[in-house]
Tab-separated table of C-alpha atoms and ligand atoms in Angstrom:
chain	number	residue	atom	x	y	z
C	1	MET	CA	14.834	-38.662	-8.791
C	2	ASN	CA	12.981	-35.739	-10.319
C	3	TYR	CA	15.353	-33.362	-12.170
C	4	TRP	CA	14.489	-30.309	-10.079
C	5	ARG	CA	14.801	-32.285	-6.847
C	6	GLN	CA	18.386	-33.063	-7.888
C	7	GLN	CA	19.123	-29.489	-8.878
C	8	ALA	CA	17.696	-28.141	-5.610
C	9	ALA	CA	19.478	-30.768	-3.529
C	10	ALA	CA	22.761	-29.589	-5.039
C	11	ILE	CA	22.231	-26.085	-3.591
C	12	ARG	CA	20.799	-27.299	-0.281
C	13	ASP	CA	23.691	-25.954	1.828
C	14	ARG	CA	23.406	-22.589	0.158
C	15	LEU	CA	19.662	-22.459	0.819
C	16	ILE	CA	20.207	-23.236	4.496
C	17	GLN	CA	22.936	-20.617	4.706
C	18	MET	CA	20.663	-17.939	3.172
C	19	ARG	CA	17.738	-18.898	5.369
C	20	ARG	CA	19.866	-18.803	8.522
C	21	HIS	CA	21.446	-15.472	7.626
C	22	ILE	CA	18.036	-13.873	7.085
C	23	HIS	CA	16.786	-15.595	10.235
C	24	LYS	CA	19.623	-14.246	12.337
C	25	TYR	CA	19.147	-10.653	11.170
C	26	PRO	CA	15.362	-10.229	11.014
C	27	GLU	CA	13.774	-6.918	10.038
C	28	LEU	CA	10.214	-5.720	10.534
C	29	GLY	CA	7.859	-4.742	7.697
C	30	TYR	CA	8.930	-1.765	5.544
C	31	LYS	CA	12.348	-1.976	7.206
C	32	GLU	CA	13.752	-4.984	5.299
C	33	ILE	CA	16.645	-2.892	4.033
C	34	ASN	CA	19.510	-5.260	4.837
C	35	THR	CA	17.474	-8.337	3.942
C	36	ALA	CA	16.609	-6.845	0.544
C	37	LYS	CA	20.226	-5.810	-0.053
C	38	TYR	CA	21.516	-9.241	1.001
C	39	LEU	CA	19.183	-10.949	-1.483
C	40	ALA	CA	19.793	-8.394	-4.251
C	41	ASP	CA	23.582	-8.837	-3.957
C	42	ILE	CA	23.314	-12.632	-4.162
C	43	LEU	CA	20.968	-12.509	-7.150
C	44	ARG	CA	23.073	-9.932	-9.024
C	45	SER	CA	26.197	-12.035	-8.493
C	46	GLU	CA	24.326	-14.751	-10.425
C	47	GLY	CA	23.768	-12.378	-13.338
C	48	ILE	CA	20.119	-11.772	-12.512
C	49	ASP	CA	18.529	-8.383	-13.155
C	50	VAL	CA	17.289	-6.938	-9.830
C	51	ARG	CA	15.131	-3.875	-9.208
C	52	GLU	CA	15.293	-2.505	-5.658
C	53	ASN	CA	12.997	-0.223	-3.627
C	54	VAL	CA	9.884	-1.428	-5.432
C	55	GLY	CA	6.907	-0.158	-3.454
C	56	ARG	CA	9.065	0.642	-0.492
C	57	THR	CA	11.623	-2.025	0.414
C	58	GLY	CA	10.489	-4.720	-2.028
C	59	ILE	CA	12.764	-6.149	-4.715
C	60	VAL	CA	12.023	-7.822	-8.029
C	61	ALA	CA	14.425	-10.229	-9.716
C	62	THR	CA	13.638	-10.822	-13.378
C	63	ILE	CA	14.796	-13.821	-15.372
C	64	VAL	CA	14.449	-13.222	-19.073
C	65	GLY	CA	14.147	-16.348	-21.175
C	66	ALA	CA	15.913	-16.907	-24.474
C	67	ALA	CA	12.637	-16.710	-26.381
C	68	PRO	CA	9.589	-14.473	-25.994
C	69	GLY	CA	6.571	-15.806	-24.116
C	70	ARG	CA	4.295	-15.332	-21.131
C	71	THR	CA	5.317	-13.849	-17.783
C	72	ILE	CA	4.938	-15.816	-14.552
C	73	ALA	CA	5.501	-14.272	-11.125
C	74	LEU	CA	6.603	-16.053	-7.948
C	75	ARG	CA	6.284	-14.259	-4.645
C	76	ALA	CA	8.036	-14.456	-1.257
C	77	ASP	CA	7.651	-12.211	1.773
C	78	MET	CA	10.716	-10.922	3.658
C	79	ASP	CA	9.445	-9.360	6.880
C	80	ALA	CA	9.817	-10.616	10.451
C	81	LEU	CA	7.578	-10.215	13.482
C	82	PRO	CA	7.878	-8.192	16.703
C	83	ILE	CA	8.322	-11.414	18.693
C	84	HIS	CA	11.334	-12.224	20.891
C	85	GLU	CA	12.758	-15.546	19.694
C	86	LYS	CA	13.147	-18.361	22.183
C	87	THR	CA	14.251	-21.269	19.995
C	88	GLY	CA	17.771	-21.248	21.468
C	89	LYS	CA	19.087	-22.329	18.046
C	90	PRO	CA	22.584	-21.274	16.951
C	91	TYR	CA	21.024	-19.261	14.101
C	92	ALA	CA	18.410	-17.628	16.366
C	93	SER	CA	17.597	-13.948	15.924
C	94	SER	CA	20.355	-11.605	17.022
C	95	ILE	CA	17.891	-8.720	17.276
C	96	ALA	CA	16.034	-8.455	20.583
C	97	GLY	CA	12.274	-8.493	20.179
C	98	VAL	CA	12.296	-9.305	16.441
C	99	SER	CA	12.211	-12.740	14.847
C	100	HIS	CA	11.196	-14.762	11.808
C	101	ALA	CA	8.418	-16.579	13.638
C	102	CYS	CA	6.358	-17.065	10.476
C	103	GLY	CA	8.928	-18.602	8.140
C	104	HIS	CA	9.355	-15.662	5.779
C	105	ASP	CA	13.118	-16.287	6.055
C	106	ALA	CA	12.464	-19.671	4.433
C	107	HIS	CA	10.238	-18.127	1.735
C	108	SER	CA	12.960	-15.617	0.800
C	109	ALA	CA	15.657	-18.318	0.671
C	110	ILE	CA	13.427	-20.607	-1.414
C	111	LEU	CA	12.650	-17.880	-3.934
C	112	ALA	CA	16.301	-16.789	-4.151
C	113	GLY	CA	17.324	-20.420	-4.764
C	114	THR	CA	14.617	-20.742	-7.410
C	115	ALA	CA	15.825	-17.592	-9.159
C	116	ILE	CA	19.406	-18.904	-9.172
C	117	LEU	CA	18.412	-22.237	-10.745
C	118	LEU	CA	16.062	-20.658	-13.284
C	119	GLN	CA	18.740	-18.160	-14.338
C	120	GLN	CA	21.051	-21.131	-15.011
C	121	HIS	CA	18.278	-22.593	-17.196
C	122	SER	CA	17.210	-19.344	-18.878
C	123	ARG	CA	18.066	-20.656	-22.352
C	124	GLN	CA	15.230	-23.145	-21.986
C	125	ILE	CA	12.704	-20.490	-20.940
C	126	ALA	CA	10.272	-18.914	-23.387
C	127	GLY	CA	9.032	-15.884	-21.524
C	128	THR	CA	9.872	-14.126	-18.292
C	129	VAL	CA	9.938	-15.053	-14.597
C	130	LYS	CA	9.442	-12.287	-12.064
C	131	CYS	CA	10.574	-13.165	-8.551
C	132	ILE	CA	8.819	-10.749	-6.223
C	133	PHE	CA	10.283	-10.314	-2.729
C	134	GLN	CA	7.674	-8.260	-0.944
C	135	SER	CA	7.929	-6.257	2.229
C	136	ALA	CA	5.530	-5.957	5.135
C	137	GLU	CA	3.216	-8.945	4.679
C	138	GLU	CA	2.653	-8.817	8.431
C	139	CYS	CA	1.636	-5.136	8.339
C	140	PRO	CA	-2.064	-4.861	7.551
C	141	PRO	CA	-4.067	-2.874	6.636
C	142	LEU	CA	-1.667	-1.535	3.980
C	143	GLY	CA	0.815	-4.407	3.612
C	144	GLY	CA	3.670	-4.511	1.140
C	145	VAL	CA	1.774	-5.723	-1.932
C	146	LEU	CA	-0.324	-2.649	-2.804
C	147	PRO	CA	2.658	-0.252	-2.882
C	148	MET	CA	4.468	-2.741	-5.154
C	149	ILE	CA	1.444	-2.960	-7.475
C	150	GLU	CA	1.277	0.856	-7.589
C	151	ASP	CA	4.970	0.805	-8.466
C	152	GLY	CA	4.188	-1.377	-11.496
C	153	VAL	CA	5.270	-4.836	-10.338
C	154	LEU	CA	2.508	-6.494	-12.386
C	155	GLU	CA	3.343	-4.544	-15.568
C	156	ASP	CA	6.151	-4.340	-18.135
C	157	PRO	CA	5.987	-7.180	-18.898
C	158	ARG	CA	2.439	-7.864	-17.731
C	159	VAL	CA	2.196	-10.810	-15.324
C	160	ASP	CA	0.001	-13.636	-16.666
C	161	ALA	CA	-0.092	-15.808	-13.525
C	162	ILE	CA	1.321	-15.688	-10.001
C	163	TYR	CA	2.189	-18.243	-7.324
C	164	ALA	CA	3.233	-18.097	-3.668
C	165	LEU	CA	3.939	-20.636	-0.956
C	166	HIS	CA	3.950	-20.535	2.827
C	167	VAL	CA	5.713	-23.039	5.056
C	168	THR	CA	3.454	-24.811	7.534
C	169	PRO	CA	4.069	-27.014	10.572
C	170	ASP	CA	0.653	-28.596	9.912
C	171	LEU	CA	2.153	-30.799	7.177
C	172	PRO	CA	5.322	-32.914	7.150
C	173	VAL	CA	8.171	-32.206	4.733
C	174	GLY	CA	7.309	-33.585	1.292
C	175	LYS	CA	3.606	-32.750	1.505
C	176	LEU	CA	1.762	-29.791	0.110
C	177	GLY	CA	-1.634	-28.308	0.965
C	178	VAL	CA	-3.757	-26.284	-1.408
C	179	ALA	CA	-7.331	-25.035	-1.356
C	180	LYS	CA	-9.483	-25.033	-4.460
C	181	GLY	CA	-11.168	-21.644	-4.377
C	182	LEU	CA	-11.175	-19.688	-1.133
C	183	ALA	CA	-7.726	-20.010	0.437
C	184	MET	CA	-7.590	-17.336	3.127
C	185	ALA	CA	-9.786	-15.069	5.140
C	186	ALA	CA	-10.350	-11.345	5.277
C	187	SER	CA	-8.466	-9.960	8.253
C	188	ASP	CA	-9.685	-6.741	9.886
C	189	ARG	CA	-8.542	-4.903	12.997
C	190	VAL	CA	-10.613	-3.391	15.781
C	191	GLU	CA	-9.157	-1.069	18.384
C	192	ILE	CA	-11.431	-0.321	21.318
C	193	LYS	CA	-10.651	2.218	24.000
C	194	ILE	CA	-12.790	1.998	27.118
C	195	LEU	CA	-13.010	5.240	29.035
C	196	GLY	CA	-13.900	4.904	32.722
C	197	SER	CA	-12.984	7.135	35.599
C	198	GLY	CA	-9.944	6.504	37.800
C	199	GLY	CA	-9.795	6.502	41.566
C	200	HIS	CA	-8.350	4.983	44.713
C	201	GLY	CA	-8.504	1.215	44.922
C	202	SER	CA	-10.164	1.505	48.312
C	203	ALA	CA	-13.073	3.624	47.036
C	204	PRO	CA	-14.555	1.976	43.928
C	205	GLN	CA	-17.866	3.785	44.424
C	206	GLN	CA	-16.186	7.007	43.311
C	207	ALA	CA	-14.783	5.526	40.088
C	208	VAL	CA	-15.774	3.688	36.911
C	209	ASP	CA	-13.384	0.740	36.757
C	210	ALA	CA	-12.157	0.399	33.177
C	211	VAL	CA	-10.643	-3.027	33.960
C	212	LEU	CA	-14.000	-4.458	34.986
C	213	VAL	CA	-15.764	-2.932	31.973
C	214	ALA	CA	-13.061	-4.332	29.692
C	215	ALA	CA	-13.456	-7.788	31.231
C	216	HIS	CA	-17.194	-7.738	30.479
C	217	VAL	CA	-16.555	-6.489	26.949
C	218	VAL	CA	-14.054	-9.332	26.324
C	219	VAL	CA	-16.545	-11.996	27.419
C	220	ALA	CA	-19.491	-10.432	25.580
C	221	LEU	CA	-17.515	-10.069	22.328
C	222	GLN	CA	-16.824	-13.795	22.359
C	223	SER	CA	-20.572	-14.434	22.106
C	224	ILE	CA	-20.657	-13.060	18.547
C	225	VAL	CA	-19.079	-16.086	16.888
C	226	SER	CA	-20.963	-18.601	19.022
C	227	ARG	CA	-24.382	-16.872	18.942
C	228	ASN	CA	-24.660	-14.431	16.030
C	229	THR	CA	-22.706	-15.843	13.072
C	230	SER	CA	-23.768	-19.027	11.322
C	231	PRO	CA	-22.076	-22.205	12.588
C	232	HIS	CA	-21.632	-23.138	8.920
C	233	VAL	CA	-19.513	-20.089	8.096
C	234	PRO	CA	-16.047	-19.727	9.652
C	235	ALA	CA	-15.355	-16.565	11.651
C	236	VAL	CA	-12.885	-15.617	14.383
C	237	LEU	CA	-12.539	-12.739	16.793
C	238	SER	CA	-9.279	-12.720	18.763
C	239	ILE	CA	-8.376	-10.061	21.282
C	240	GLY	CA	-4.599	-9.940	21.137
C	241	VAL	CA	-4.070	-6.983	23.437
C	242	LEU	CA	-5.805	-5.892	26.620
C	243	ARG	CA	-3.934	-3.084	28.313
C	244	ALA	CA	-4.990	-1.132	31.396
C	245	GLY	CA	-3.887	0.197	34.733
C	246	TYR	CA	-0.973	1.844	36.469
C	247	ARG	CA	-0.661	0.308	39.938
C	248	TYR	CA	-2.198	-2.404	42.096
C	249	ASN	CA	-4.112	0.041	44.308
C	250	VAL	CA	-5.285	2.446	41.606
C	251	ILE	CA	-8.506	1.959	39.663
C	252	ALA	CA	-7.707	2.226	35.958
C	253	ASP	CA	-9.384	5.053	34.091
C	254	SER	CA	-9.026	3.478	30.665
C	255	ALA	CA	-8.419	0.165	28.925
C	256	LEU	CA	-7.346	-0.696	25.394
C	257	LEU	CA	-8.441	-3.760	23.448
C	258	ASP	CA	-6.784	-4.540	20.137
C	259	CYS	CA	-8.447	-7.312	18.158
C	260	THR	CA	-8.325	-9.170	14.874
C	261	VAL	CA	-11.455	-10.259	12.996
C	262	ARG	CA	-11.322	-13.030	10.387
C	263	THR	CA	-14.198	-13.751	8.035
C	264	VAL	CA	-14.645	-15.452	4.685
C	265	ASP	CA	-17.643	-13.624	3.235
C	266	ASN	CA	-18.872	-10.051	3.113
C	267	LEU	CA	-22.145	-10.713	4.947
C	268	THR	CA	-20.340	-12.157	7.974
C	269	ARG	CA	-17.691	-9.468	7.752
C	270	GLN	CA	-20.395	-6.794	8.005
C	271	LEU	CA	-22.265	-8.630	10.763
C	272	MET	CA	-19.115	-8.914	12.884
C	273	GLN	CA	-18.482	-5.197	12.573
C	274	GLU	CA	-22.063	-4.291	13.517
C	275	ARG	CA	-22.249	-6.648	16.496
C	276	ILE	CA	-18.869	-5.545	17.885
C	277	GLU	CA	-20.019	-1.937	17.924
C	278	GLN	CA	-23.434	-2.819	19.441
C	279	ILE	CA	-21.848	-4.903	22.212
C	280	VAL	CA	-19.186	-2.364	23.100
C	281	ASP	CA	-21.804	0.387	23.088
C	282	GLY	CA	-24.261	-1.603	25.248
C	283	VAL	CA	-21.783	-2.930	27.805
C	284	THR	CA	-19.950	0.345	28.351
C	285	ARG	CA	-23.230	2.237	28.642
C	286	ALA	CA	-24.644	-0.251	31.134
C	287	MET	CA	-21.552	0.151	33.305
C	288	GLY	CA	-21.293	3.924	33.104
C	289	ALA	CA	-18.256	4.078	30.851
C	290	ARG	CA	-17.685	5.509	27.385
C	291	TYR	CA	-15.716	4.153	24.445
C	292	GLU	CA	-13.868	4.966	21.252
C	293	LEU	CA	-13.807	2.334	18.505
C	294	ARG	CA	-11.820	2.134	15.310
C	295	TYR	CA	-12.554	-0.613	12.790
C	296	THR	CA	-9.886	-0.925	10.092
C	297	PRO	CA	-10.618	-3.228	7.157
C	298	GLY	CA	-7.476	-5.218	6.321
C	299	TYR	CA	-6.590	-7.702	3.603
C	300	PRO	CA	-9.473	-9.033	1.484
C	301	PRO	CA	-10.223	-12.782	1.329
C	302	ALA	CA	-7.833	-14.664	-0.976
C	303	SER	CA	-9.263	-16.977	-3.615
C	304	ASN	CA	-7.175	-19.387	-5.647
C	305	HIS	CA	-7.897	-19.734	-9.346
C	306	PRO	CA	-8.796	-23.303	-10.441
C	307	GLU	CA	-6.418	-23.497	-13.423
C	308	GLN	CA	-3.390	-22.477	-11.321
C	309	VAL	CA	-4.386	-24.846	-8.501
C	310	GLU	CA	-4.331	-27.674	-11.041
C	311	LYS	CA	-0.835	-26.628	-12.113
C	312	VAL	CA	0.379	-26.626	-8.503
C	313	ILE	CA	-1.054	-30.109	-7.977
C	314	GLU	CA	0.529	-31.360	-11.201
C	315	ALA	CA	3.936	-29.910	-10.251
C	316	ALA	CA	3.738	-31.377	-6.730
C	317	GLU	CA	2.870	-34.839	-8.025
C	318	VAL	CA	5.897	-34.719	-10.306
C	319	THR	CA	8.380	-33.357	-7.742
C	320	PHE	CA	7.139	-34.899	-4.469
C	321	GLY	CA	5.451	-37.995	-5.867
C	322	PRO	CA	1.843	-39.157	-6.119
C	323	GLY	CA	-0.352	-38.621	-3.061
C	324	SER	CA	1.725	-35.700	-1.813
C	325	VAL	CA	-1.039	-33.122	-2.154
C	326	ARG	CA	-3.652	-32.528	0.484
C	327	LEU	CA	-6.699	-30.697	-0.843
C	328	LEU	CA	-7.832	-28.314	1.870
C	329	GLN	CA	-11.588	-28.274	2.263
C	330	GLN	CA	-11.604	-25.282	4.617
C	331	PRO	CA	-9.854	-21.977	4.018
C	332	SER	CA	-7.149	-20.956	6.458
C	333	LEU	CA	-8.271	-18.007	8.569
C	334	THR	CA	-4.892	-16.379	8.283
C	335	GLY	CA	-4.909	-13.204	6.217
C	336	GLU	CA	-2.448	-12.531	3.406
C	337	ASP	CA	-1.979	-9.512	1.213
C	338	PHE	CA	-1.152	-11.935	-1.608
C	339	ALA	CA	-4.969	-11.608	-1.901
C	340	HIS	CA	-4.400	-8.277	-3.679
C	341	PHE	CA	-2.421	-10.095	-6.384
C	342	LEU	CA	-5.115	-12.775	-6.696
C	343	GLU	CA	-7.734	-10.056	-7.242
C	344	ARG	CA	-5.795	-8.855	-10.307
C	345	VAL	CA	-3.980	-11.889	-11.740
C	346	PRO	CA	-4.875	-15.596	-11.873
C	347	GLY	CA	-2.805	-17.502	-9.353
C	348	ALA	CA	-2.559	-19.877	-6.437
C	349	PHE	CA	-1.291	-19.816	-2.866
C	350	PHE	CA	-0.280	-23.094	-1.287
C	351	TRP	CA	1.187	-24.517	1.917
C	352	LEU	CA	4.546	-26.291	1.953
C	353	GLY	CA	5.003	-28.948	4.650
C	354	ALA	CA	7.838	-27.983	7.027
C	355	ARG	CA	7.043	-29.772	10.285
C	356	LEU	CA	10.083	-30.569	12.452
C	357	SER	CA	10.894	-34.244	12.058
C	358	ASN	CA	13.751	-34.895	14.457
C	359	GLY	CA	11.624	-35.369	17.559
C	360	GLU	CA	11.765	-31.695	18.463
C	361	LYS	CA	8.584	-30.122	19.794
C	362	GLN	CA	6.812	-28.226	17.043
C	363	TYR	CA	5.409	-24.826	17.916
C	364	PRO	CA	2.885	-22.999	15.714
C	365	ALA	CA	3.709	-19.968	13.567
C	366	HIS	CA	3.952	-16.686	15.501
C	367	HIS	CA	5.152	-18.589	18.601
C	368	PRO	CA	8.525	-17.436	20.065
C	369	SER	CA	9.841	-21.005	19.656
C	370	PHE	CA	8.570	-21.532	16.086
C	371	ASP	CA	11.055	-23.251	13.806
C	372	ILE	CA	10.862	-25.332	10.635
C	373	ASP	CA	12.523	-28.390	9.175
C	374	GLU	CA	15.026	-27.023	6.666
C	375	GLY	CA	14.458	-30.094	4.499
C	376	ALA	CA	11.511	-28.074	3.160
C	377	LEU	CA	13.823	-25.510	1.524
C	378	PRO	CA	15.072	-27.556	-1.470
C	379	LEU	CA	11.572	-28.983	-1.920
C	380	GLY	CA	10.111	-25.493	-2.199
C	381	VAL	CA	12.745	-24.627	-4.800
C	382	ALA	CA	12.096	-27.822	-6.769
C	383	LEU	CA	8.383	-27.170	-6.779
C	384	PHE	CA	8.666	-23.565	-7.965
C	385	CYS	CA	11.105	-24.631	-10.720
C	386	GLN	CA	8.788	-27.458	-11.805
C	387	LEU	CA	5.891	-24.985	-11.988
C	388	ILE	CA	7.942	-22.677	-14.204
C	389	GLU	CA	8.995	-25.622	-16.374
C	390	HIS	CA	5.330	-26.465	-16.956
C	391	GLU	CA	4.454	-22.836	-17.606
C	392	LEU	CA	7.359	-21.553	-19.683
C	393	PHE	CA	9.922	-24.148	-20.790
C	394	ARG	CA	10.344	-24.735	-24.500
C	395	GLU	CA	9.713	-28.217	-25.821
I	1	LIG	NI1	3.466	-15.604	7.210
């Protein structure tokens, strides 16, 4: 078996323990205080240099090799989501309304395990490995990456290349997905407030029903992707929140729509913004209502760099075996603030297969019942270590 597979298998129980601890005590973006401390304590006990409060709650663990050389960064995100967990697992979230429904618990455990193994092998390293545990990946538009960059995470020593992984239920354990070029979409937010005029449910003629206006706006907005954007260019508009009303017999005076917009090029990004405003303006006007609209640009599109993609593929073929890599032809329309790193440093973002394999029903990420196969944890560690071996190990 591959050397790093063996090394990672030997710390498998520890990886599961770390993942479950972080899973059980999830913290939202910018509030990962206990998670960061938990990881920092573990890494320090291994003799690793750790810097805390980078950006806000981010931490950076640095492994200094025995000889000088390049600097490679590996990144994990630590934040959970405001979702109430319903997996019913023994390690399920103990915090009501907060859970690791995106697998960032796994990413943190994988990176901590990687740091531990690389520290044990530091005499073979020529250069430096920076393990970046970022906060607030799920908190666009700011996110946790930009504050960390402002706090110097890419400097001293300067990072030459950067890698990150994300677990995915779309691939089984032992497989890896990577896109050559565009990996992820731009993700923007639109908040729309529809202002009608309230009244008694029995006398609609005296009111402007914000619920009805909102319903028309929802339907009309969904015509943008089918009728205005090119069928050859991916785009998504999802209305995650529609909130209105007080009581069954009262006509609502206002309604709130909170939406996410995903695009992969600037032309479509601009078109979406223009059409949303035109439609909201037209529909509300036609129905006698008014509106307030706030469009907040979020994370930029994330593009992988070809040289680093090749290195990921090479490392996966060595650790997982030939045929383990799926080249993704289409970008994922998820947004990621790892994009900010990729705008400044060559790097690659890839998907690590983590689909449940024991006959359990698999739910998608961000679902209250989302869970992963923990067999992915040592594989993630092995892959990161293999990448660092290719990048930095002395002959
Ligand atoms: Ni995520």
